[in-house]
XYZ file of C-alpha atoms in Angstrom:
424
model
C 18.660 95.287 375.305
C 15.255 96.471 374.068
C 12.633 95.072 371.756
C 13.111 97.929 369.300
C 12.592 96.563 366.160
C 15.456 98.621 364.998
C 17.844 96.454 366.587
C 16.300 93.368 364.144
C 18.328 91.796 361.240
C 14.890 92.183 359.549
C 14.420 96.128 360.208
C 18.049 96.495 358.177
C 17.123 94.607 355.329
C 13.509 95.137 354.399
C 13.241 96.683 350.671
C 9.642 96.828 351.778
C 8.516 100.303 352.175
C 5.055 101.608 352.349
C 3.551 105.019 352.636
C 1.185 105.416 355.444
C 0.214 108.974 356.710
C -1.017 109.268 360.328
C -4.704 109.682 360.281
C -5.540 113.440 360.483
C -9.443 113.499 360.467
C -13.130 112.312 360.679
C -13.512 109.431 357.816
C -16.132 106.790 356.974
C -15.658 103.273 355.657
C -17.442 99.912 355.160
C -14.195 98.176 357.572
C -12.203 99.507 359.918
C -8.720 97.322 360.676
C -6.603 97.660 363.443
C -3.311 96.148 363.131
C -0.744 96.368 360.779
C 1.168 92.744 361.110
C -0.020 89.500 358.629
C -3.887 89.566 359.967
C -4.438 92.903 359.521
C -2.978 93.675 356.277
C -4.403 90.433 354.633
C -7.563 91.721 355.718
C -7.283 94.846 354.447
C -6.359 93.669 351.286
C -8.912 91.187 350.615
C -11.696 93.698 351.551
C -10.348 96.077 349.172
C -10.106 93.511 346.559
C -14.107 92.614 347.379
C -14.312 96.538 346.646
C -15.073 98.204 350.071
C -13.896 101.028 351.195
C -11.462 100.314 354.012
C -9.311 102.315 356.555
C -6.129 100.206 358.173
C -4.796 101.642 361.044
C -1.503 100.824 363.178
C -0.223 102.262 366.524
C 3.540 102.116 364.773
C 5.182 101.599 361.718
C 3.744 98.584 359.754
C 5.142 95.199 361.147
C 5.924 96.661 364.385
C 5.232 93.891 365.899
C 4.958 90.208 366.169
C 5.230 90.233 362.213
C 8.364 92.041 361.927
C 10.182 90.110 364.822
C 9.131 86.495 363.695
C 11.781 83.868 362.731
C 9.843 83.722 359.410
C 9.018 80.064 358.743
C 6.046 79.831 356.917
C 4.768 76.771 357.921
C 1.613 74.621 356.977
C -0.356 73.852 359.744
C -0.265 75.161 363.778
C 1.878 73.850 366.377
C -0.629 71.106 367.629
C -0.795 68.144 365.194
C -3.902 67.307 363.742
C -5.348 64.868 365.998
C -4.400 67.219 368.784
C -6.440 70.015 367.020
C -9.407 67.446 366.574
C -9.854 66.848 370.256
C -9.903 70.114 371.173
C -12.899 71.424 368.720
C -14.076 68.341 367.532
C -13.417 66.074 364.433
C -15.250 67.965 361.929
C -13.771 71.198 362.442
C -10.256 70.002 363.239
C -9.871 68.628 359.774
C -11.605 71.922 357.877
C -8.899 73.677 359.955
C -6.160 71.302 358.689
C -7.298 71.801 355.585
C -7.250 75.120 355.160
C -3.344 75.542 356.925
C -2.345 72.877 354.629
C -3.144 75.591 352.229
C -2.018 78.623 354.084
C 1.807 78.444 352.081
C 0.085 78.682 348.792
C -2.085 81.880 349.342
C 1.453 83.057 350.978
C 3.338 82.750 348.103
C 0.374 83.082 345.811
C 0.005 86.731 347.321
C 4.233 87.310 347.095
C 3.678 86.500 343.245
C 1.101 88.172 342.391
C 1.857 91.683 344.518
C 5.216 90.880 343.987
C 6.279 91.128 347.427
C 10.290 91.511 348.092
C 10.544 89.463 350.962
C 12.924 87.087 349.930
C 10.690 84.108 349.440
C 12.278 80.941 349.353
C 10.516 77.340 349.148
C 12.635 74.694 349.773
C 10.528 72.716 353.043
C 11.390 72.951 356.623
C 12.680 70.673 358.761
C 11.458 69.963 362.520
C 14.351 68.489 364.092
C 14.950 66.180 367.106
C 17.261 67.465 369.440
C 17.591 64.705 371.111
C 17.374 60.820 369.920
C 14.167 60.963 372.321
C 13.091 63.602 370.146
C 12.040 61.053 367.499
C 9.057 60.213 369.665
C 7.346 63.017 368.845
C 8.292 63.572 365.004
C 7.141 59.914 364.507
C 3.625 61.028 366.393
C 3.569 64.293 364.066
C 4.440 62.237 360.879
C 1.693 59.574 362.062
C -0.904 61.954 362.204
C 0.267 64.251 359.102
C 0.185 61.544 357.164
C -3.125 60.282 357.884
C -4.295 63.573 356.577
C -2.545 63.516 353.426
C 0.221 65.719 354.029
C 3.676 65.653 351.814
C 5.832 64.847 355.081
C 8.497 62.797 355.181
C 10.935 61.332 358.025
C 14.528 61.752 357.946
C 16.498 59.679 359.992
C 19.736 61.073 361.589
C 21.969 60.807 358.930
C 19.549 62.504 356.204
C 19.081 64.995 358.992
C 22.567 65.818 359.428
C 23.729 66.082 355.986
C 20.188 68.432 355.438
C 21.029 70.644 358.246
C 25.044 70.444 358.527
C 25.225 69.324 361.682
C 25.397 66.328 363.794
C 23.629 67.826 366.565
C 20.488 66.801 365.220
C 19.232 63.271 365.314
C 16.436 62.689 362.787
C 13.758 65.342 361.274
C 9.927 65.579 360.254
C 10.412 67.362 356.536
C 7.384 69.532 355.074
C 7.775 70.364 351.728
C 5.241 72.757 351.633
C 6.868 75.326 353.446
C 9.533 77.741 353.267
C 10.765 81.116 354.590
C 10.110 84.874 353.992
C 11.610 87.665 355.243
C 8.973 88.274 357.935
C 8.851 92.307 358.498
C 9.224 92.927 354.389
C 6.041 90.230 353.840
C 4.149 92.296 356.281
C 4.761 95.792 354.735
C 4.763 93.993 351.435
C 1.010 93.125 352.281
C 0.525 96.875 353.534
C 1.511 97.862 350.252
C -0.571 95.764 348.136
C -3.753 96.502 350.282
C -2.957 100.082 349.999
C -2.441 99.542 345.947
C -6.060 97.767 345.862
C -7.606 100.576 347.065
C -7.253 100.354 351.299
C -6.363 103.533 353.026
C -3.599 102.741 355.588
C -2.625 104.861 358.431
C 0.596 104.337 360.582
C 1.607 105.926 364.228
C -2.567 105.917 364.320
C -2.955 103.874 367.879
C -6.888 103.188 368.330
C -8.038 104.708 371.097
C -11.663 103.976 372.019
C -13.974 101.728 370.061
C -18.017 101.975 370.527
C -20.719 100.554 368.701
C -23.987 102.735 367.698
C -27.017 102.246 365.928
C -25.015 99.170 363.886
C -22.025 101.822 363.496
C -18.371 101.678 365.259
C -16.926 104.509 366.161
C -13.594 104.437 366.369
C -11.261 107.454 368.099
C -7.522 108.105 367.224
C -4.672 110.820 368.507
C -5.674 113.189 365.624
C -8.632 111.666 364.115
C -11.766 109.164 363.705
C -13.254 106.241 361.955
C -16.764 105.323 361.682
C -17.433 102.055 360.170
C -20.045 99.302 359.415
C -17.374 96.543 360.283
C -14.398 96.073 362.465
C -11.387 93.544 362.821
C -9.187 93.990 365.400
C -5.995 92.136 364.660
C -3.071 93.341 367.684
C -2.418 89.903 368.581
C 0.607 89.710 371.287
C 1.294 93.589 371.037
C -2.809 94.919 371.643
C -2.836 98.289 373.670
C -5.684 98.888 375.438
C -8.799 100.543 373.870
C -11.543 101.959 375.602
C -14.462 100.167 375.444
C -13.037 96.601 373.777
C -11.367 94.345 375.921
C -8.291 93.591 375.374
C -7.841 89.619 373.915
C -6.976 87.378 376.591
C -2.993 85.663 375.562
C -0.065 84.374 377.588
C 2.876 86.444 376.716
C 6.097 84.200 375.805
C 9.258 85.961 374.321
C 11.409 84.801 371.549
C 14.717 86.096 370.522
C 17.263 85.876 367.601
C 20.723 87.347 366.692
C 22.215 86.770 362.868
C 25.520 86.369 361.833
C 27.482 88.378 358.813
C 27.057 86.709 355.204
C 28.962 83.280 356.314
C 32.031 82.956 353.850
C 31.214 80.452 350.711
C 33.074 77.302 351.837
C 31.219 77.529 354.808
C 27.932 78.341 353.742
C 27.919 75.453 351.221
C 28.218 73.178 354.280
C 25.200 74.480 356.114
C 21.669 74.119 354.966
C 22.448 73.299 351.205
C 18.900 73.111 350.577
C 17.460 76.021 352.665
C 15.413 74.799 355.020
C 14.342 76.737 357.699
C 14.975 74.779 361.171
C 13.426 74.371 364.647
C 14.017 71.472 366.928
C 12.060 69.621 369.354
C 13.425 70.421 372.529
C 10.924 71.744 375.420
C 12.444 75.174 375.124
C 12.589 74.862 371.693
C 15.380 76.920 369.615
C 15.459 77.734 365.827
C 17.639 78.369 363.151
C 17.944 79.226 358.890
C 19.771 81.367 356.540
C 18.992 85.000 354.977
C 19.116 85.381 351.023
C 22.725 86.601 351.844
C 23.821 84.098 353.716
C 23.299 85.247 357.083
C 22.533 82.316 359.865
C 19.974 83.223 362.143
C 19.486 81.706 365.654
C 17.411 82.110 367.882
C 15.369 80.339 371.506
C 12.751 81.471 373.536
C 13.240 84.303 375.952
C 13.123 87.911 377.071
C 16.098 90.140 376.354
C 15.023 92.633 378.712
C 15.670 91.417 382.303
C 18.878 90.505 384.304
C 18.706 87.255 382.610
C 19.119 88.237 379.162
C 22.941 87.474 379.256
C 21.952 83.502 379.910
C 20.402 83.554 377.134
C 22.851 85.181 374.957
C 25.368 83.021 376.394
C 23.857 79.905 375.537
C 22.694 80.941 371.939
C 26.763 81.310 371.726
C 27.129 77.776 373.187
C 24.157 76.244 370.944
C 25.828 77.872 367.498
C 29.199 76.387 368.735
C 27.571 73.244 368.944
C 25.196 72.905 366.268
C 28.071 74.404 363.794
C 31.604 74.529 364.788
C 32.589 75.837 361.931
C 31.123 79.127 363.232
C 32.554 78.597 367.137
C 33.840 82.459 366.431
C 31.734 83.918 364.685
C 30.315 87.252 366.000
C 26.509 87.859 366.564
C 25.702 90.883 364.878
C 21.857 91.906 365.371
C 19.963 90.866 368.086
C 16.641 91.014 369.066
C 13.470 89.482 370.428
C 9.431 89.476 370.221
C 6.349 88.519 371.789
C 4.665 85.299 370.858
C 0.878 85.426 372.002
C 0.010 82.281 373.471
C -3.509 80.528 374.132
C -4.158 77.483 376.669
C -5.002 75.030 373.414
C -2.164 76.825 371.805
C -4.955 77.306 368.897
C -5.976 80.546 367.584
C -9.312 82.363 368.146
C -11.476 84.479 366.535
C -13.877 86.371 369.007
C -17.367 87.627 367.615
C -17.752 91.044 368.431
C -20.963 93.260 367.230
C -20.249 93.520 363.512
C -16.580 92.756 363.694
C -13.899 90.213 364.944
C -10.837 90.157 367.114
C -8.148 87.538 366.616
C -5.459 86.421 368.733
C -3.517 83.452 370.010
C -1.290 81.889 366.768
C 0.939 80.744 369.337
C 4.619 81.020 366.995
C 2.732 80.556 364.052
C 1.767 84.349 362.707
C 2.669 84.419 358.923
C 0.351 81.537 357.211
C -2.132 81.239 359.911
C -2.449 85.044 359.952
C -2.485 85.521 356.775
C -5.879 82.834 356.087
C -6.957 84.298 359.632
C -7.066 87.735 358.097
C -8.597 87.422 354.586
C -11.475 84.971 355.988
C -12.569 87.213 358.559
C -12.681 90.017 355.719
C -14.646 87.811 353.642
C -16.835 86.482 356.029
C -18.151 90.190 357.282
C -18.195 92.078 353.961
C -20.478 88.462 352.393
C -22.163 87.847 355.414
C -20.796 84.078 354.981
C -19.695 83.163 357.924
C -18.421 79.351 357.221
C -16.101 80.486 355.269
C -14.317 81.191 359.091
C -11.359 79.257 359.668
C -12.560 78.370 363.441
C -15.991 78.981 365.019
C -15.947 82.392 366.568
C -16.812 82.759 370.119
C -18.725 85.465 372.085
C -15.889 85.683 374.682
C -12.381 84.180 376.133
C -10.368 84.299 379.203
C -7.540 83.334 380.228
C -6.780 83.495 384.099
C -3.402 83.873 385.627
C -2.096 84.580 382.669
C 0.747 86.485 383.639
C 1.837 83.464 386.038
C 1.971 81.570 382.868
C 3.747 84.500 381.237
C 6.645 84.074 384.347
C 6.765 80.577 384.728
C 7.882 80.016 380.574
C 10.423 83.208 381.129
C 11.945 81.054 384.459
C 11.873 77.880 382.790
C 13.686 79.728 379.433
C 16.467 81.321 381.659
C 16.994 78.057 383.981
C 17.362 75.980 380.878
C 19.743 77.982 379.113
C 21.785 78.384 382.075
C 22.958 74.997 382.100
C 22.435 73.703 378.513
C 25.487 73.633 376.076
C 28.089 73.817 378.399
C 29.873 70.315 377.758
């Protein structure tokens, strides 16, 4: 199994398309963007809508990566509650960054409605469920702190749970209306498309391959061509190649991977997820699950699908659907496929300051809303010179050692876990 995005439910039904010539010769522009998943496009597109002249470029095909392999829950908010965030950069700027993810959903489905995206945007909340009664712990600490911020949340206990999910392998949820789910690879080509339509010149199959900075100028160097710009934003996230002369943003590498059912018949269907939610539980090595417009479920835990281990973890998936749904016990896994999460230690996203541009990295499993304010405020903030309009404080460097230790010890603790989990 490879990480081909060809192999994705996602790549198969994307209506999404977007015409994006490699780049073929020596251009200027006021903003140069590399990356072609959520924060690069929704750069793009706001600095064409400020009126600059801007050149996108990706190393594939838009959504390549991260963005078109993502579960696609758009969620409010990161993985750390709020009080977590606080203590890590302080009171003030914890809540501004609450504040503005609590938002994030809107301008996602603000942007789908105006551009008209065909992503298959649906609404309805999603649930964080406890996989465990112990699991309750946690949603009650996440509900505590949610609420203290104002947030819609509510509590279910285990039998609102079940009969929200369809299953009575979950024992209580945290419920956040303001969510909902996209399909993930057709939102980010959707965006490509709109930037493009506001005036952006997008390039795919155009890989950066050195970046220098000159008399207040970068000069950027591809295959067949080159850029030179006032401004850059570098937006690669957990699929960066290297390029000369930047280095390349420090991230622990964890895997994910899905597989999605046929359309479930209608007397099943009915049964699971009446509402739509999109799922993900509260287990250590965490697993997630929700529906396609047609009906499709898709599962999915973390973990490579490129090792001698990848059969664990397609053999548990098997287990977890059996036991989450019986209903679907036999029911064959069509597509399957997996992607790289880019993790930070904080699990908290950073922007790093670079000489008239910005990198940003680190959205640890939360890509589409996150990436999406990431992008357009880091557009904003170099073509206005307003800089508070950032969503986080940038920072003149980051590290990250041993990260590929950290990398190997999540794989190893995946595979070990779903060797034995399921199985009675």
């Amino acid at each position: 199994m490879t990480s081909d995005l060809a192999s994705s439910l996602w790549h198969d039904t994307c209506r999404e398309q977007i015409l994006a010539p490699q780049l073929t010769e020596e251009v200027t522009a006021d903003l140069v963007v590399i990356g072609g998943g959520y924060t690069g496009c929704a750069a793009a597109l706001k600095a064409a809508g400020l009126g600059a002249d801007v050149r996108l470029i990706e190393a594939g095909s838009f959504g390549s990566g991260g963005s078109g392999r993502n579960v696609g829950l758009a969620n409010a908010g990161l993985w750390l509650p709020p009080e977590d965030i606080n203590a890590e950069i302080g009171e003030a700027a914890g809540r501004r960054l609450s504040d503005l993810l609590a938002g994030a959903p809107d301008m996602v489905y603000d942007l789908i409605e105006t551009h008209q995206i065909a992503c298959e945007p649906v609404r309805k909340g999603t649930l964080h469920c406890a996989h465990a009664p112990s699991g309750m712990k946690d949603l009650q600490r996440r509900f505590d702190q949610l609420s203290r911020i104002g947030a819609p949340v509510k509590l279910l206990d285990a039998s609102e749970a079940q009969a929200r999910v369809g299953s009575e392998q979950v024992f209580g949820a945290l419920f956040d209306p303001r969510a909902g789910t996209v399909q993930p690879l057709a939102y980010a080509r959707g965006l490509a498309r709109a930037a493009a339509g506001a005036g952006a010149k997008v390039h795919a199959e155009t890989p950066a391959l050195s970046a220098t900075r000159q008399q207040d100028i970068w000069d950027i160097t591809t295959p067949n061509g080159r850029i030179r710009a006032k401004h850059m934003i570098v937006a690669t996230n957990g699929y960066a190649l290297p390029i000369e002369g930047l280095q390349t943003p420090a991230m622990i590498p964890v895997h994910y991977f899905q597989a999605a059912t046929d359309p479930l018949p209608d007397r099943v269907r009915k049964a699971i997820l009446p509402e739509l939610e999109g799922c993900w539980d509260s287990a250590l090595v965490m697993s997630s699950w929700r529906l396609d417009q047609e009906g499709r479920l898709i599962i999915g835990g973390m973990g490579a699908l490129n090792h001698p281990g990848s059969g664990i973890h397609l053999g548990w998936l098997r287990r977890k659907l059996a036991d989450l749904f019986p209903a679907l016990a036999d029911t064959p896994l069509r597509q399957t496929w997996f992607g790289r999460i880019a993790m930070t230690t904080e699990h908290l996203p950073k922007i790093q300051h670079l000489d008239g541009g910005y990198a940003c990295f680190g959205y640890s499993g939360r890509g589409i809303c996150p990436g999406t304010l990431f992008g357009t405020r880091m557009a904003e903030a170099l073509l206005t010179g307003e800089t508070s309009c950032l969503p986080v404080d940038s920072v003149a460097s980051h590290s990250l050692p041993f990260a590929g230790l950290k990398q190997a010890y999540y794989e190893t603790g995946a595979t070990l876990t779903h060797l034995v989990k399921n199985r009675f």
